Tab-separated table of C-alpha atoms in Angstrom:
chain	number	residue	atom	x	y	z
A	1	MET	CA	-0.412	-29.772	23.037
A	2	PRO	CA	0.603	-28.147	19.724
A	3	ALA	CA	3.308	-30.004	17.819
A	4	PRO	CA	6.743	-28.345	18.011
A	5	ALA	CA	7.700	-26.143	15.069
A	6	VAL	CA	9.827	-27.754	12.392
A	7	HIS	CA	11.957	-25.955	9.897
A	8	HIS	CA	9.513	-25.622	7.036
A	9	ASP	CA	9.529	-22.308	5.251
A	10	ARG	CA	11.028	-20.315	8.065
A	11	PHE	CA	12.070	-16.695	7.480
A	12	GLY	CA	15.081	-16.403	9.698
A	13	ALA	CA	13.685	-17.369	13.158
A	14	PHE	CA	10.128	-16.738	12.181
A	15	GLY	CA	7.342	-18.913	10.734
A	16	GLY	CA	7.314	-22.687	11.205
A	17	ARG	CA	4.401	-24.915	12.219
A	18	TYR	CA	2.809	-24.730	15.649
A	19	VAL	CA	-0.336	-26.755	15.050
A	20	PRO	CA	-2.167	-29.857	16.347
A	21	GLU	CA	-0.699	-33.133	15.089
A	22	THR	CA	-3.848	-33.764	13.062
A	23	LEU	CA	-2.993	-30.921	10.712
A	24	ILE	CA	0.629	-31.922	9.964
A	25	PRO	CA	-0.338	-34.440	7.209
A	26	ALA	CA	-2.679	-31.858	5.607
A	27	LEU	CA	0.083	-29.197	5.661
A	28	ASP	CA	2.576	-31.704	4.148
A	29	GLU	CA	0.025	-32.581	1.445
A	30	LEU	CA	-0.595	-28.924	0.753
A	31	GLU	CA	3.086	-28.049	0.551
A	32	ALA	CA	3.733	-30.897	-1.890
A	33	ALA	CA	0.754	-30.012	-3.980
A	34	PHE	CA	1.629	-26.379	-4.106
A	35	ASP	CA	5.283	-27.016	-5.120
A	36	GLN	CA	4.189	-29.553	-7.782
A	37	ALA	CA	1.526	-27.221	-9.130
A	38	MET	CA	3.850	-24.293	-9.487
A	39	ALA	CA	6.285	-26.519	-11.390
A	40	ASP	CA	3.517	-27.690	-13.710
A	41	PRO	CA	3.177	-25.541	-16.849
A	42	SER	CA	-0.488	-26.435	-17.248
A	43	PHE	CA	-1.379	-25.244	-13.742
A	44	VAL	CA	0.613	-22.007	-14.229
A	45	ALA	CA	-1.089	-21.478	-17.583
A	46	ASP	CA	-4.545	-21.943	-16.022
A	47	LEU	CA	-3.659	-19.471	-13.235
A	48	ASP	CA	-2.367	-16.915	-15.732
A	49	VAL	CA	-5.585	-17.196	-17.829
A	50	MET	CA	-7.760	-16.741	-14.723
A	51	LEU	CA	-5.722	-13.783	-13.565
A	52	ARG	CA	-5.953	-12.164	-16.994
A	53	ASP	CA	-9.495	-12.967	-18.106
A	54	TYR	CA	-11.364	-13.189	-14.770
A	55	VAL	CA	-9.450	-10.954	-12.348
A	56	GLY	CA	-8.422	-8.379	-14.964
A	57	ARG	CA	-4.621	-8.412	-14.600
A	58	PRO	CA	-2.302	-6.717	-15.071
A	59	SER	CA	-3.772	-4.024	-12.848
A	60	PRO	CA	-2.912	-0.494	-13.967
A	61	LEU	CA	-0.207	1.742	-12.655
A	62	SER	CA	-1.806	5.175	-12.255
A	63	ASP	CA	-0.114	8.568	-12.140
A	64	ALA	CA	-1.292	10.726	-9.240
A	65	PRO	CA	-0.436	14.241	-10.401
A	66	ARG	CA	-2.198	16.232	-7.725
A	67	LEU	CA	-1.012	13.990	-4.881
A	68	SER	CA	2.445	14.224	-6.372
A	69	ARG	CA	2.374	17.984	-6.159
A	70	HIS	CA	1.232	17.723	-2.587
A	71	VAL	CA	4.063	15.311	-1.711
A	72	GLY	CA	6.780	17.023	-3.762
A	73	ALA	CA	7.680	13.809	-5.665
A	74	PRO	CA	6.069	11.700	-8.354
A	75	VAL	CA	3.578	9.290	-6.790
A	76	TYR	CA	2.414	6.182	-8.586
A	77	LEU	CA	-0.534	3.992	-7.539
A	78	LYS	CA	-0.650	0.233	-8.140
A	79	ARG	CA	-4.358	-0.169	-8.678
A	80	GLU	CA	-5.417	-3.437	-6.960
A	81	ASP	CA	-8.716	-1.695	-6.345
A	82	LEU	CA	-9.543	-2.264	-10.028
A	83	ASN	CA	-9.327	-6.034	-9.762
A	84	HIS	CA	-12.583	-8.105	-9.979
A	85	THR	CA	-14.150	-7.875	-6.441
A	86	GLY	CA	-12.231	-4.642	-5.723
A	87	ALA	CA	-9.100	-5.720	-3.899
A	88	HIS	CA	-5.830	-7.689	-4.058
A	89	LYS	CA	-7.372	-10.665	-2.218
A	90	ILE	CA	-8.635	-12.410	-5.387
A	91	ASN	CA	-5.050	-13.045	-6.625
A	92	ASN	CA	-4.609	-15.436	-3.752
A	93	THR	CA	-8.113	-17.001	-3.744
A	94	VAL	CA	-7.899	-17.809	-7.453
A	95	GLY	CA	-4.594	-19.592	-6.970
A	96	GLN	CA	-5.747	-21.500	-3.875
A	97	ALA	CA	-9.090	-22.477	-5.439
A	98	LEU	CA	-7.263	-23.940	-8.472
A	99	LEU	CA	-5.002	-25.788	-6.010
A	100	ALA	CA	-7.927	-27.091	-4.001
A	101	ARG	CA	-9.524	-28.476	-7.176
A	102	ARG	CA	-6.256	-30.136	-8.066
A	103	MET	CA	-6.216	-31.770	-4.590
A	104	GLY	CA	-9.829	-32.940	-4.904
A	105	LYS	CA	-11.019	-30.653	-1.997
A	106	ARG	CA	-14.575	-29.461	-2.785
A	107	ARG	CA	-15.333	-27.649	0.509
A	108	ILE	CA	-13.636	-24.309	1.155
A	109	ILE	CA	-13.203	-22.617	4.498
A	110	ALA	CA	-12.119	-18.978	4.854
A	111	GLU	CA	-11.895	-16.231	7.454
A	112	THR	CA	-12.434	-12.542	6.758
A	113	GLY	CA	-12.071	-9.210	8.523
A	114	ALA	CA	-12.878	-6.407	6.150
A	115	GLY	CA	-14.854	-8.882	4.104
A	116	GLN	CA	-12.801	-8.533	0.917
A	117	HIS	CA	-11.067	-11.938	1.337
A	118	GLY	CA	-14.461	-13.489	2.105
A	119	VAL	CA	-15.958	-11.930	-0.986
A	120	ALA	CA	-12.988	-13.058	-3.083
A	121	THR	CA	-13.265	-16.606	-1.717
A	122	ALA	CA	-17.028	-16.722	-2.309
A	123	THR	CA	-16.419	-15.455	-5.808
A	124	VAL	CA	-14.003	-18.146	-6.868
A	125	CYS	CA	-16.108	-20.842	-5.147
A	126	ALA	CA	-19.078	-19.699	-7.223
A	127	ARG	CA	-16.905	-19.766	-10.338
A	128	PHE	CA	-15.664	-23.333	-9.696
A	129	GLY	CA	-18.802	-24.756	-8.018
A	130	LEU	CA	-17.215	-25.269	-4.582
A	131	GLU	CA	-18.945	-25.178	-1.187
A	132	CYS	CA	-17.901	-22.029	0.715
A	133	VAL	CA	-17.975	-21.339	4.468
A	134	VAL	CA	-16.680	-17.965	5.722
A	135	TYR	CA	-16.113	-17.153	9.387
A	136	MET	CA	-16.457	-13.473	10.310
A	137	GLY	CA	-16.498	-11.690	13.627
A	138	GLU	CA	-19.784	-10.095	14.638
A	139	GLU	CA	-18.118	-6.670	15.042
A	140	ASP	CA	-16.691	-6.901	11.504
A	141	MET	CA	-20.081	-8.067	10.166
A	142	ARG	CA	-21.555	-4.872	11.658
A	143	ARG	CA	-18.875	-2.705	10.047
A	144	GLN	CA	-18.942	-4.476	6.705
A	145	GLN	CA	-22.620	-5.241	6.089
A	146	LEU	CA	-22.288	-4.699	2.373
A	147	ASN	CA	-19.563	-7.353	2.035
A	148	VAL	CA	-21.653	-9.824	4.205
A	149	TYR	CA	-24.532	-9.379	1.753
A	150	ARG	CA	-22.156	-9.841	-1.246
A	151	MET	CA	-20.810	-13.106	0.171
A	152	ARG	CA	-24.308	-14.490	0.801
A	153	LEU	CA	-25.367	-13.355	-2.713
A	154	LEU	CA	-22.478	-15.333	-4.122
A	155	GLY	CA	-23.654	-18.434	-2.313
A	156	ALA	CA	-21.366	-18.570	0.720
A	157	ARG	CA	-22.470	-19.437	4.227
A	158	VAL	CA	-21.281	-16.653	6.526
A	159	VAL	CA	-20.781	-17.877	10.107
A	160	PRO	CA	-20.831	-15.118	12.831
A	161	VAL	CA	-18.120	-15.390	15.457
A	162	SER	CA	-19.079	-13.989	18.880
A	163	SER	CA	-16.001	-14.902	20.904
A	164	GLY	CA	-13.181	-12.611	22.010
A	165	THR	CA	-13.112	-9.260	20.301
A	166	ARG	CA	-15.462	-10.560	17.564
A	167	THR	CA	-12.964	-9.513	14.891
A	168	LEU	CA	-10.421	-11.095	12.547
A	169	LYS	CA	-8.363	-12.964	15.123
A	170	ASP	CA	-11.422	-14.743	16.437
A	171	ALA	CA	-12.696	-15.519	12.979
A	172	THR	CA	-9.322	-17.092	12.126
A	173	SER	CA	-9.411	-19.210	15.268
A	174	GLU	CA	-12.854	-20.545	14.360
A	175	ALA	CA	-11.845	-21.281	10.797
A	176	ILE	CA	-8.868	-23.300	12.030
A	177	ARG	CA	-11.159	-25.207	14.437
A	178	ASP	CA	-13.405	-26.137	11.522
A	179	TRP	CA	-10.429	-27.238	9.374
A	180	VAL	CA	-9.021	-29.459	12.123
A	181	THR	CA	-12.273	-31.510	12.128
A	182	THR	CA	-12.941	-31.518	8.316
A	183	VAL	CA	-9.416	-31.674	6.980
A	184	ASN	CA	-10.044	-34.723	4.739
A	185	ASP	CA	-12.426	-32.983	2.431
A	186	SER	CA	-11.903	-29.268	3.176
A	187	HIS	CA	-9.239	-26.722	2.102
A	188	TYR	CA	-8.655	-23.620	4.235
A	189	ILE	CA	-7.933	-20.546	2.083
A	190	ILE	CA	-6.038	-18.327	4.533
A	191	GLY	CA	-6.435	-14.677	3.462
A	192	SER	CA	-3.007	-13.337	4.366
A	193	VAL	CA	0.685	-14.277	4.671
A	194	VAL	CA	0.055	-15.756	8.125
A	195	GLY	CA	-0.503	-19.224	9.539
A	196	PRO	CA	1.594	-22.338	9.500
A	197	ALA	CA	3.958	-23.191	6.607
A	198	PRO	CA	3.478	-23.338	3.693
A	199	TYR	CA	0.752	-20.620	3.841
A	200	PRO	CA	2.996	-17.538	4.261
A	201	ARG	CA	5.140	-18.489	1.241
A	202	MET	CA	2.122	-19.729	-0.798
A	203	VAL	CA	0.063	-16.614	-0.254
A	204	ARG	CA	3.061	-14.415	-0.944
A	205	ASP	CA	3.792	-16.217	-4.212
A	206	PHE	CA	0.186	-15.816	-5.400
A	207	GLN	CA	0.278	-12.105	-4.434
A	208	ALA	CA	3.799	-11.523	-5.916
A	209	THR	CA	2.233	-10.711	-9.259
A	210	ILE	CA	1.531	-7.281	-7.794
A	211	GLY	CA	5.196	-6.367	-7.380
A	212	ARG	CA	6.358	-8.030	-10.601
A	213	GLU	CA	3.872	-5.954	-12.600
A	214	ALA	CA	4.569	-2.747	-10.717
A	215	ARG	CA	8.363	-3.087	-11.153
A	216	ALA	CA	8.042	-3.567	-14.909
A	217	GLN	CA	5.428	-0.835	-15.264
A	218	LEU	CA	7.507	1.703	-13.371
A	219	LEU	CA	10.641	0.935	-15.273
A	220	GLU	CA	8.705	1.512	-18.462
A	221	ARG	CA	6.904	4.650	-17.212
A	222	ALA	CA	9.646	6.370	-15.251
A	223	GLY	CA	12.744	4.680	-16.518
A	224	ARG	CA	13.858	3.731	-12.994
A	225	LEU	CA	12.872	1.870	-9.901
A	226	PRO	CA	10.927	3.544	-7.113
A	227	ARG	CA	12.731	5.254	-4.235
A	228	THR	CA	10.114	4.046	-1.762
A	229	VAL	CA	7.411	1.352	-1.916
A	230	VAL	CA	4.604	1.848	0.612
A	231	ALA	CA	1.798	-0.519	1.593
A	232	CYS	CA	-0.509	-1.034	4.510
A	233	VAL	CA	0.144	-4.011	6.791
A	234	GLY	CA	-2.356	-6.050	8.787
A	235	GLY	CA	-1.517	-9.682	8.207
A	236	GLY	CA	0.489	-8.268	5.374
A	237	SER	CA	-0.416	-9.985	2.015
A	238	ASN	CA	-0.684	-6.862	-0.195
A	239	ALA	CA	2.533	-5.542	1.286
A	240	MET	CA	4.452	-8.786	0.769
A	241	GLY	CA	2.916	-9.007	-2.699
A	242	ILE	CA	4.355	-5.658	-3.766
A	243	PHE	CA	7.550	-5.836	-1.688
A	244	HIS	CA	8.683	-9.219	-2.906
A	245	ALA	CA	9.887	-8.152	-6.343
A	246	PHE	CA	11.887	-5.242	-4.830
A	247	VAL	CA	13.558	-7.102	-1.892
A	248	PRO	CA	16.780	-7.679	-3.921
A	249	ASP	CA	16.980	-4.009	-4.856
A	250	SER	CA	18.784	-2.533	-1.895
A	251	ALA	CA	18.329	1.055	-3.105
A	252	VAL	CA	14.520	0.712	-2.930
A	253	GLU	CA	13.099	1.544	0.504
A	254	LEU	CA	10.220	-0.722	1.710
A	255	VAL	CA	7.765	0.870	4.153
A	256	GLY	CA	4.891	-1.031	5.759
A	257	VAL	CA	2.179	1.058	7.462
A	258	GLU	CA	0.424	-0.504	10.449
A	259	ALA	CA	-2.689	0.756	12.206
A	260	ALA	CA	-1.939	2.957	15.238
A	261	GLY	CA	-5.650	3.077	15.980
A	262	GLU	CA	-6.398	5.623	18.684
A	263	GLY	CA	-2.620	6.033	19.247
A	264	VAL	CA	-0.056	3.426	20.287
A	265	GLU	CA	0.255	5.146	23.657
A	266	THR	CA	-3.424	4.281	24.414
A	267	GLY	CA	-3.000	0.568	23.840
A	268	ARG	CA	-5.851	0.712	21.338
A	269	HIS	CA	-3.958	-0.096	18.147
A	270	SER	CA	-2.916	-2.936	15.809
A	271	ALA	CA	0.800	-2.125	15.484
A	272	SER	CA	2.124	-5.682	15.899
A	273	LEU	CA	5.573	-4.992	14.441
A	274	GLY	CA	6.071	-1.674	16.141
A	275	GLU	CA	4.729	-2.494	19.565
A	276	GLY	CA	4.580	-6.285	19.766
A	277	ARG	CA	7.135	-8.979	20.500
A	278	PRO	CA	7.731	-12.455	19.102
A	279	GLY	CA	5.194	-15.142	19.958
A	280	VAL	CA	3.038	-17.800	18.406
A	281	LEU	CA	-0.366	-17.076	16.882
A	282	HIS	CA	-2.389	-19.111	14.444
A	283	GLY	CA	0.318	-21.689	13.822
A	284	ALA	CA	3.393	-19.506	13.302
A	285	LEU	CA	6.034	-17.580	15.186
A	286	SER	CA	5.962	-13.862	14.438
A	287	TYR	CA	5.469	-10.508	16.154
A	288	LEU	CA	2.205	-10.142	17.986
A	289	LEU	CA	0.577	-7.935	20.573
A	290	GLN	CA	0.805	-9.564	24.018
A	291	ASP	CA	0.213	-8.644	27.642
A	292	ALA	CA	2.755	-9.104	30.374
A	293	ASP	CA	1.711	-12.736	30.789
A	294	GLY	CA	2.113	-13.571	27.111
A	295	GLN	CA	-1.580	-13.618	26.364
A	296	VAL	CA	-2.676	-12.120	23.006
A	297	SER	CA	-3.820	-8.539	23.475
A	298	PRO	CA	-6.881	-7.160	21.692
A	299	ALA	CA	-6.136	-5.209	18.557
A	300	HIS	CA	-7.998	-2.081	17.415
A	301	SER	CA	-8.280	-0.260	14.098
A	302	ILE	CA	-11.035	1.624	12.371
A	303	SER	CA	-10.110	-0.579	9.475
A	304	ALA	CA	-11.487	-4.119	9.816
A	305	GLY	CA	-8.686	-5.485	7.572
A	306	LEU	CA	-5.915	-4.161	9.803
A	307	ASP	CA	-7.644	-5.104	13.079
A	308	TYR	CA	-5.389	-8.128	13.827
A	309	PRO	CA	-2.885	-8.629	16.679
A	310	GLY	CA	-0.259	-10.458	14.602
A	311	VAL	CA	1.553	-10.219	11.275
A	312	GLY	CA	3.045	-12.506	8.663
A	313	PRO	CA	6.372	-14.056	9.631
A	314	GLU	CA	8.204	-12.777	6.552
A	315	HIS	CA	7.418	-9.211	7.599
A	316	ALA	CA	8.927	-10.031	11.020
A	317	PHE	CA	12.084	-11.203	9.240
A	318	LEU	CA	12.174	-8.105	6.996
A	319	LYS	CA	11.857	-5.941	10.144
A	320	ASP	CA	14.564	-7.621	12.105
A	321	SER	CA	16.953	-7.825	9.163
A	322	GLY	CA	16.497	-4.103	8.474
A	323	ARG	CA	15.338	-4.673	4.903
A	324	ALA	CA	11.969	-3.034	5.535
A	325	SER	CA	10.790	-0.456	7.994
A	326	TYR	CA	7.403	-0.341	9.650
A	327	VAL	CA	5.525	2.736	10.833
A	328	ALA	CA	2.043	3.284	12.260
A	329	VAL	CA	-0.778	5.654	11.337
A	330	THR	CA	-3.765	6.534	13.535
A	331	ASP	CA	-7.477	6.232	12.662
A	332	ASP	CA	-7.779	9.993	12.337
A	333	ALA	CA	-4.808	10.194	9.972
A	334	ALA	CA	-6.169	7.328	7.891
A	335	LEU	CA	-9.451	9.142	7.482
A	336	ARG	CA	-7.510	12.205	6.261
A	337	GLY	CA	-5.693	9.981	3.830
A	338	LEU	CA	-9.005	8.603	2.483
A	339	SER	CA	-10.411	12.119	2.033
A	340	LEU	CA	-7.187	13.361	0.420
A	341	LEU	CA	-6.911	10.672	-2.242
A	342	SER	CA	-10.624	10.959	-2.971
A	343	ARG	CA	-10.519	14.720	-3.499
A	344	LEU	CA	-7.129	14.997	-5.249
A	345	GLU	CA	-7.352	11.948	-7.545
A	346	GLY	CA	-10.961	10.811	-7.659
A	347	ILE	CA	-10.018	7.487	-6.119
A	348	ILE	CA	-11.820	6.461	-2.921
A	349	PRO	CA	-9.398	3.971	-1.253
A	350	ALA	CA	-10.162	1.316	1.274
A	351	LEU	CA	-9.525	2.387	4.895
A	352	GLU	CA	-6.625	-0.063	4.886
A	353	THR	CA	-4.994	1.683	1.873
A	354	ALA	CA	-5.781	5.016	3.398
A	355	HIS	CA	-3.184	4.361	6.093
A	356	ALA	CA	-0.456	4.131	3.443
A	357	VAL	CA	-1.744	7.255	1.670
A	358	ALA	CA	-1.730	9.147	4.939
A	359	TRP	CA	1.879	8.170	5.784
A	360	VAL	CA	3.030	9.390	2.324
A	361	ALA	CA	1.053	12.608	2.578
A	362	ASP	CA	2.255	13.287	6.076
A	363	ASN	CA	5.863	12.934	4.904
A	364	ALA	CA	5.596	15.499	2.107
A	365	GLY	CA	9.043	16.935	1.375
A	366	ARG	CA	10.816	13.704	2.401
A	367	TRP	CA	11.690	12.762	-1.192
A	368	ALA	CA	13.655	14.553	-3.913
A	369	ALA	CA	11.655	15.922	-6.817
A	370	GLY	CA	12.601	13.044	-9.058
A	371	ASP	CA	12.247	10.176	-6.597
A	372	PRO	CA	9.274	7.970	-7.488
A	373	VAL	CA	7.029	6.812	-4.586
A	374	LEU	CA	4.942	3.695	-5.263
A	375	ILE	CA	1.783	3.016	-3.183
A	376	CYS	CA	-0.114	-0.209	-3.258
A	377	VAL	CA	-3.802	0.653	-3.456
A	378	SER	CA	-4.886	-2.614	-1.921
A	379	GLY	CA	-8.596	-2.112	-2.355
A	380	ARG	CA	-11.393	0.303	-3.030
A	381	GLY	CA	-13.395	2.096	-0.348
A	382	ASP	CA	-16.944	1.165	-1.323
A	383	LYS	CA	-17.135	-1.251	1.620
A	384	ASP	CA	-16.183	1.528	4.083
A	385	VAL	CA	-18.384	4.424	2.886
A	386	ALA	CA	-21.444	3.425	4.923
A	387	GLN	CA	-19.436	3.001	8.102
A	388	ILE	CA	-17.656	6.350	7.920
A	389	SER	CA	-20.692	8.257	6.672
A	390	GLU	CA	-22.830	6.956	9.514
A	391	LEU	CA	-20.162	8.116	11.980
A	392	GLY	CA	-19.793	11.447	10.168
A	393	LEU	CA	-16.023	10.962	10.129
A	394	VAL	CA	-15.203	12.484	6.733
A	395	PRO	CA	-16.761	15.816	5.850
A	396	VAL	CA	-18.744	15.967	2.667
């Protein structure tokens, strides 16, 4: 039986630890190590150097003049797609890899959906000489063949997962099973703000550099804070990363965009916050998709990175507290968003990001002419081009 949740790092009612007893000491060790590291100037300095000289931070804040004209308000893009490896994921993997070395853990476990977290994990493992094992659903491996090749090129062992829907949920379950049996010498680098405490807080804090930078950049560029901050939400790490700096600013609207898939009315979607209800998944209490018996329902999205039936517990708290709102965008709309940003700005976004772009584009006229809209471009679309071109989904 899972151990009962204790009040570690809860966000209101959400979060906690619902894990086997064997993982409690490892989580306690991780929590203590993380808190000590973030209070250690030498660790923070090493992290800052890696983010600057290896990842390429700060990432730019780009104007989007043609998209702005389409929307009727100034749109700014926080360019996480320009990081080393092409997405926001490396902000977290660099931090956790440094932490694993500090803890003496030389074997790294990860899960991945779209492949970007797997690539980012394999990248930092290569950089630090760590063993790397990445679990990935067979369906996601099919959709993201380029990233599978990149991980293997970087020296990672990619383990196919054939259970369940063969996507991110199942890869995460297998990664946790591995960690339970190898916890003494392995560190599990979770890729999003999910899982048992302290992972949601830790991943958020490593990703919070996105929002800190964007807040300062927009104040310098526009002389004011954004009216609305928009980010896609699967597990929710890029969204929490950019939202966190703005949570105290009540005048700033926070909008998370989930995957409506083929339409929420069809049941083929990944809108955990919009259509789910509270339950436990992968060690934490949050919103998740469930059937009438409380069993986890399959999720669906054209985007492998959003194809997950749960969401980070801090997002659940932001939803229930009213501080953030969550909307859903279909596969078809996301493809339009991808095409629009590509043709208007010369930026091919990841399918995940395309959901956020589509919501902003579909709400043209919603903002006053002087209200800045900030979009987190969580990753670039190179990984998705083969998939969508084979399906003939975006006209060229």
